[in-house]
PDB file of C-alpha atoms in Angstrom:
ATOM      1  CA  MET A  15      55.470 -24.458  -4.951  1.00  0.00           C
ATOM      2  CA  ARG A  16      56.827 -22.625  -1.918  1.00  0.00           C
ATOM      3  CA  HIS A  17      54.962 -25.093   0.348  1.00  0.00           C
ATOM      4  CA  ALA A  18      56.555 -28.003  -1.528  1.00  0.00           C
ATOM      5  CA  VAL A  19      60.027 -26.432  -1.236  1.00  0.00           C
ATOM      6  CA  GLY A  20      59.453 -26.117   2.515  1.00  0.00           C
ATOM      7  CA  GLU A  21      58.594 -29.822   2.703  1.00  0.00           C
ATOM      8  CA  ALA A  22      61.722 -30.664   0.695  1.00  0.00           C
ATOM      9  CA  ALA A  23      63.885 -28.775   3.177  1.00  0.00           C
ATOM     10  CA  LEU A  24      62.359 -30.797   6.038  1.00  0.00           C
ATOM     11  CA  ALA A  25      63.430 -34.039   4.346  1.00  0.00           C
ATOM     12  CA  LEU A  26      67.048 -33.039   4.928  1.00  0.00           C
ATOM     13  CA  ARG A  27      66.599 -33.555   8.683  1.00  0.00           C
ATOM     14  CA  THR A  28      66.290 -37.308   8.179  1.00  0.00           C
ATOM     15  CA  GLY A  29      68.925 -37.607   5.467  1.00  0.00           C
ATOM     16  CA  ASP A  30      66.280 -38.071   2.795  1.00  0.00           C
ATOM     17  CA  VAL A  31      66.619 -36.664  -0.709  1.00  0.00           C
ATOM     18  CA  PRO A  32      65.045 -33.175  -0.516  1.00  0.00           C
ATOM     19  CA  VAL A  33      61.859 -33.585  -2.523  1.00  0.00           C
ATOM     20  CA  GLY A  34      58.615 -32.076  -1.276  1.00  0.00           C
ATOM     21  CA  ALA A  35      55.026 -32.180  -2.456  1.00  0.00           C
ATOM     22  CA  VAL A  36      51.597 -30.790  -1.659  1.00  0.00           C
ATOM     23  CA  VAL A  37      48.144 -31.656  -2.960  1.00  0.00           C
ATOM     24  CA  LEU A  38      45.858 -28.677  -3.428  1.00  0.00           C
ATOM     25  CA  ALA A  39      42.068 -28.749  -3.473  1.00  0.00           C
ATOM     26  CA  PRO A  40      40.301 -27.037  -6.382  1.00  0.00           C
ATOM     27  CA  ASP A  41      39.968 -23.928  -4.163  1.00  0.00           C
ATOM     28  CA  GLY A  42      43.733 -23.925  -3.452  1.00  0.00           C
ATOM     29  CA  ALA A  43      43.546 -25.267   0.106  1.00  0.00           C
ATOM     30  CA  VAL A  44      46.335 -27.681   1.060  1.00  0.00           C
ATOM     31  CA  LEU A  45      44.841 -31.182   1.454  1.00  0.00           C
ATOM     32  CA  GLY A  46      48.048 -33.144   1.907  1.00  0.00           C
ATOM     33  CA  ARG A  47      51.754 -32.561   2.404  1.00  0.00           C
ATOM     34  CA  GLY A  48      54.632 -34.911   1.852  1.00  0.00           C
ATOM     35  CA  ARG A  49      58.372 -35.173   1.658  1.00  0.00           C
ATOM     36  CA  ASN A  50      60.673 -38.037   0.886  1.00  0.00           C
ATOM     37  CA  GLU A  51      60.668 -40.392   3.867  1.00  0.00           C
ATOM     38  CA  ARG A  52      62.463 -43.455   2.506  1.00  0.00           C
ATOM     39  CA  GLU A  53      65.395 -43.102   4.899  1.00  0.00           C
ATOM     40  CA  ALA A  54      63.200 -42.032   7.811  1.00  0.00           C
ATOM     41  CA  THR A  55      60.734 -44.928   7.445  1.00  0.00           C
ATOM     42  CA  GLY A  56      62.639 -47.593   5.529  1.00  0.00           C
ATOM     43  CA  ASP A  57      59.756 -47.620   3.046  1.00  0.00           C
ATOM     44  CA  PRO A  58      60.868 -47.657  -0.609  1.00  0.00           C
ATOM     45  CA  THR A  59      57.485 -46.214  -1.666  1.00  0.00           C
ATOM     46  CA  ALA A  60      57.703 -43.209   0.671  1.00  0.00           C
ATOM     47  CA  HIS A  61      58.312 -40.666  -2.088  1.00  0.00           C
ATOM     48  CA  ALA A  62      57.037 -37.138  -1.438  1.00  0.00           C
ATOM     49  CA  GLU A  63      54.237 -37.482  -3.999  1.00  0.00           C
ATOM     50  CA  VAL A  64      52.917 -40.758  -2.565  1.00  0.00           C
ATOM     51  CA  VAL A  65      53.028 -39.393   1.002  1.00  0.00           C
ATOM     52  CA  ALA A  66      51.132 -36.248  -0.072  1.00  0.00           C
ATOM     53  CA  ILE A  67      48.566 -38.190  -2.126  1.00  0.00           C
ATOM     54  CA  ARG A  68      47.880 -40.543   0.800  1.00  0.00           C
ATOM     55  CA  ALA A  69      47.410 -37.582   3.148  1.00  0.00           C
ATOM     56  CA  ALA A  70      45.068 -35.844   0.699  1.00  0.00           C
ATOM     57  CA  ALA A  71      42.990 -38.998   0.209  1.00  0.00           C
ATOM     58  CA  ARG A  72      42.599 -39.302   3.986  1.00  0.00           C
ATOM     59  CA  ALA A  73      41.575 -35.630   4.174  1.00  0.00           C
ATOM     60  CA  VAL A  74      38.844 -35.953   1.539  1.00  0.00           C
ATOM     61  CA  GLY A  75      37.818 -39.437   2.610  1.00  0.00           C
ATOM     62  CA  GLU A  76      38.259 -41.179  -0.714  1.00  0.00           C
ATOM     63  CA  TRP A  77      40.899 -42.180  -3.249  1.00  0.00           C
ATOM     64  CA  ARG A  78      39.643 -39.998  -6.099  1.00  0.00           C
ATOM     65  CA  LEU A  79      41.329 -36.610  -6.023  1.00  0.00           C
ATOM     66  CA  SER A  80      39.447 -35.216  -9.012  1.00  0.00           C
ATOM     67  CA  GLY A  81      39.956 -31.498  -9.481  1.00  0.00           C
ATOM     68  CA  CYS A  82      43.056 -31.477  -7.271  1.00  0.00           C
ATOM     69  CA  THR A  83      46.590 -30.409  -8.145  1.00  0.00           C
ATOM     70  CA  LEU A  84      49.830 -32.061  -7.067  1.00  0.00           C
ATOM     71  CA  VAL A  85      52.744 -29.641  -6.711  1.00  0.00           C
ATOM     72  CA  VAL A  86      56.166 -31.291  -6.374  1.00  0.00           C
ATOM     73  CA  THR A  87      59.738 -30.013  -6.453  1.00  0.00           C
ATOM     74  CA  LEU A  88      61.056 -32.749  -8.778  1.00  0.00           C
ATOM     75  CA  GLU A  89      59.510 -34.347 -11.840  1.00  0.00           C
ATOM     76  CA  PRO A  90      57.704 -37.513 -10.697  1.00  0.00           C
ATOM     77  CA  CYS A  91      59.218 -40.971 -11.289  1.00  0.00           C
ATOM     78  CA  THR A  92      57.272 -43.823 -12.878  1.00  0.00           C
ATOM     79  CA  MET A  93      55.894 -45.065  -9.545  1.00  0.00           C
ATOM     80  CA  CYS A  94      54.652 -41.615  -8.613  1.00  0.00           C
ATOM     81  CA  ALA A  95      53.319 -40.986 -12.124  1.00  0.00           C
ATOM     82  CA  GLY A  96      51.257 -44.158 -11.762  1.00  0.00           C
ATOM     83  CA  ALA A  97      49.920 -42.984  -8.400  1.00  0.00           C
ATOM     84  CA  ILE A  98      49.035 -39.598  -9.939  1.00  0.00           C
ATOM     85  CA  VAL A  99      47.035 -41.259 -12.710  1.00  0.00           C
ATOM     86  CA  LEU A 100      45.321 -43.689 -10.325  1.00  0.00           C
ATOM     87  CA  ALA A 101      44.362 -40.868  -7.926  1.00  0.00           C
ATOM     88  CA  ARG A 102      42.729 -39.019 -10.845  1.00  0.00           C
ATOM     89  CA  LEU A 103      44.603 -35.809 -10.074  1.00  0.00           C
ATOM     90  CA  GLU A 104      43.685 -33.063 -12.503  1.00  0.00           C
ATOM     91  CA  ARG A 105      47.062 -31.371 -12.681  1.00  0.00           C
ATOM     92  CA  VAL A 106      50.732 -31.932 -11.852  1.00  0.00           C
ATOM     93  CA  VAL A 107      53.010 -28.949 -11.324  1.00  0.00           C
ATOM     94  CA  TYR A 108      56.694 -29.667 -10.850  1.00  0.00           C
ATOM     95  CA  GLY A 109      59.964 -27.808 -10.453  1.00  0.00           C
ATOM     96  CA  ALA A 110      63.176 -29.505 -11.552  1.00  0.00           C
ATOM     97  CA  VAL A 111      63.366 -31.850 -14.524  1.00  0.00           C
ATOM     98  CA  ASP A 112      64.696 -35.328 -13.758  1.00  0.00           C
ATOM     99  CA  ASP A 113      66.566 -36.560 -16.848  1.00  0.00           C
ATOM    100  CA  LYS A 114      67.467 -39.784 -15.058  1.00  0.00           C
ATOM    101  CA  ALA A 115      64.065 -40.987 -13.820  1.00  0.00           C
ATOM    102  CA  GLY A 116      61.410 -38.436 -14.796  1.00  0.00           C
ATOM    103  CA  ALA A 117      58.063 -39.782 -15.997  1.00  0.00           C
ATOM    104  CA  ALA A 118      56.179 -36.576 -16.720  1.00  0.00           C
ATOM    105  CA  GLY A 119      57.813 -35.521 -19.948  1.00  0.00           C
ATOM    106  CA  SER A 120      61.570 -36.021 -19.825  1.00  0.00           C
ATOM    107  CA  LEU A 121      62.682 -39.662 -19.799  1.00  0.00           C
ATOM    108  CA  TRP A 122      59.123 -41.037 -19.985  1.00  0.00           C
ATOM    109  CA  ASP A 123      55.703 -39.434 -20.188  1.00  0.00           C
ATOM    110  CA  VAL A 124      53.551 -41.840 -18.212  1.00  0.00           C
ATOM    111  CA  VAL A 125      51.077 -39.221 -17.020  1.00  0.00           C
ATOM    112  CA  ARG A 126      50.107 -38.243 -20.569  1.00  0.00           C
ATOM    113  CA  ASP A 127      50.183 -41.698 -22.147  1.00  0.00           C
ATOM    114  CA  ARG A 128      47.157 -41.861 -24.480  1.00  0.00           C
ATOM    115  CA  ARG A 129      46.588 -45.507 -23.617  1.00  0.00           C
ATOM    116  CA  LEU A 130      45.610 -44.633 -20.055  1.00  0.00           C
ATOM    117  CA  ASN A 131      42.104 -43.706 -18.959  1.00  0.00           C
ATOM    118  CA  HIS A 132      43.211 -40.514 -17.189  1.00  0.00           C
ATOM    119  CA  ARG A 133      45.769 -37.920 -18.254  1.00  0.00           C
ATOM    120  CA  PRO A 134      46.400 -34.929 -15.980  1.00  0.00           C
ATOM    121  CA  GLU A 135      47.621 -31.586 -17.203  1.00  0.00           C
ATOM    122  CA  VAL A 136      51.369 -31.142 -16.638  1.00  0.00           C
ATOM    123  CA  VAL A 137      52.968 -27.801 -15.785  1.00  0.00           C
ATOM    124  CA  PRO A 138      56.786 -28.187 -15.672  1.00  0.00           C
ATOM    125  CA  GLY A 139      59.559 -25.872 -14.553  1.00  0.00           C
ATOM    126  CA  VAL A 140      57.939 -23.888 -11.728  1.00  0.00           C
ATOM    127  CA  LEU A 141      60.771 -22.529  -9.561  1.00  0.00           C
ATOM    128  CA  ALA A 142      62.964 -25.066 -11.370  1.00  0.00           C
ATOM    129  CA  GLU A 143      66.231 -23.387 -10.491  1.00  0.00           C
ATOM    130  CA  GLU A 144      65.495 -23.260  -6.764  1.00  0.00           C
ATOM    131  CA  CYS A 145      64.171 -26.827  -6.717  1.00  0.00           C
ATOM    132  CA  GLY A 146      67.143 -28.106  -8.693  1.00  0.00           C
ATOM    133  CA  ARG A 147      69.618 -26.314  -6.453  1.00  0.00           C
ATOM    134  CA  LEU A 148      68.232 -28.091  -3.348  1.00  0.00           C
ATOM    135  CA  LEU A 149      68.872 -31.437  -4.998  1.00  0.00           C
ATOM    136  CA  THR A 150      72.241 -30.543  -6.498  1.00  0.00           C
ATOM    137  CA  ASP A 151      73.501 -29.231  -3.157  1.00  0.00           C
ATOM    138  CA  PHE A 152      72.328 -32.407  -1.431  1.00  0.00           C
ATOM    139  CA  PHE A 153      74.037 -34.757  -3.870  1.00  0.00           C
ATOM    140  CA  ARG A 154      77.253 -32.734  -3.956  1.00  0.00           C
ATOM    141  CA  GLY A 155      77.352 -32.434  -0.182  1.00  0.00           C
ATOM    142  CA  PRO A 156      79.849 -34.009   2.184  1.00  0.00           C
ATOM    143  CA  GLY A 157      79.732 -37.761   2.485  1.00  0.00           C
ATOM    144  CA  ARG A 158      78.195 -38.308  -0.927  1.00  0.00           C
ATOM    145  CA  GLU A 159      80.161 -40.732  -3.045  1.00  0.00           C
ATOM    146  CA  PRO A 160      80.193 -40.772  -6.832  1.00  0.00           C
ATOM    147  CA  PRO A 161      78.498 -43.723  -8.526  1.00  0.00           C
ATOM    148  CA  SER A 162      80.607 -46.864  -8.735  1.00  0.00           C
ATOM    149  CA  ARG A 163      79.072 -48.257 -11.924  1.00  0.00           C
ATOM    150  CA  PRO A 164      81.236 -47.806 -15.023  1.00  0.00           C
ATOM    151  CA  GLY A 165      79.850 -45.000 -17.136  1.00  0.00           C
ATOM    152  CA  ALA A 166      77.334 -43.915 -14.492  1.00  0.00           C
ATOM    153  CA  ARG A 167      76.829 -40.243 -14.032  1.00  0.00           C
ATOM    154  CA  PRO A 168      76.449 -38.631 -10.630  1.00  0.00           C
ATOM    155  CA  ASP A 169      72.978 -37.703  -9.411  1.00  0.00           C
ATOM    156  CA  THR A 170      73.904 -34.053  -9.322  1.00  0.00           C
ATOM    157  CA  ASP A 171      72.370 -32.427 -12.365  1.00  0.00           C
ATOM    158  CA  PHE A 172      68.713 -31.578 -11.946  1.00  0.00           C
ATOM    159  CA  GLY A 173      67.730 -29.458 -14.832  1.00  0.00           C
ATOM    160  CA  THR A 174      65.800 -26.373 -15.527  1.00  0.00           C
ATOM    161  CA  ARG A 175      65.492 -27.172 -19.203  1.00  0.00           C
ATOM    162  CA  PRO A 176      62.002 -28.001 -20.463  1.00  0.00           C
ATOM    163  CA  PRO A 177      61.155 -31.683 -20.798  1.00  0.00           C
ATOM    164  CA  VAL A 178      61.081 -33.287 -24.204  1.00  0.00           C
ATOM    165  CA  GLY A 179      57.660 -33.390 -25.856  1.00  0.00           C
TER     166      GLY A 179
END
């Protein structure tokens, strides 16, 4: 998780939300690294998990990442959960819970949906406080405006509580 936290901190340089990810081989070697790059690249799919999965697939020379572990600082969203399933990752380890968009146990549980042909193990809450603090500090920082939608809540509370389920 420390590698993923380091990647998250690098995302701050480009004004991206500080989320970082690494894909580990079965022996623990880092196969791919990623951080949010949506602002840096203008690519809406450039989430840390997708960037890391793409890098790992290039490193192993194929799309199947069987036996590998994705470590990410924030609970994956539905897009990233889909990529995790499709890449056949064996395990997902994440830090902060995302009550607003999480798809690995909090809002949704895409990665463990019994209707899918692959369901990775999920290990939530690793260094959750540290991971959540990076995000909370970013969203409460200078220049951040509160949501304008009536009843919307600010993107400032990234939890350490366990996901539902």
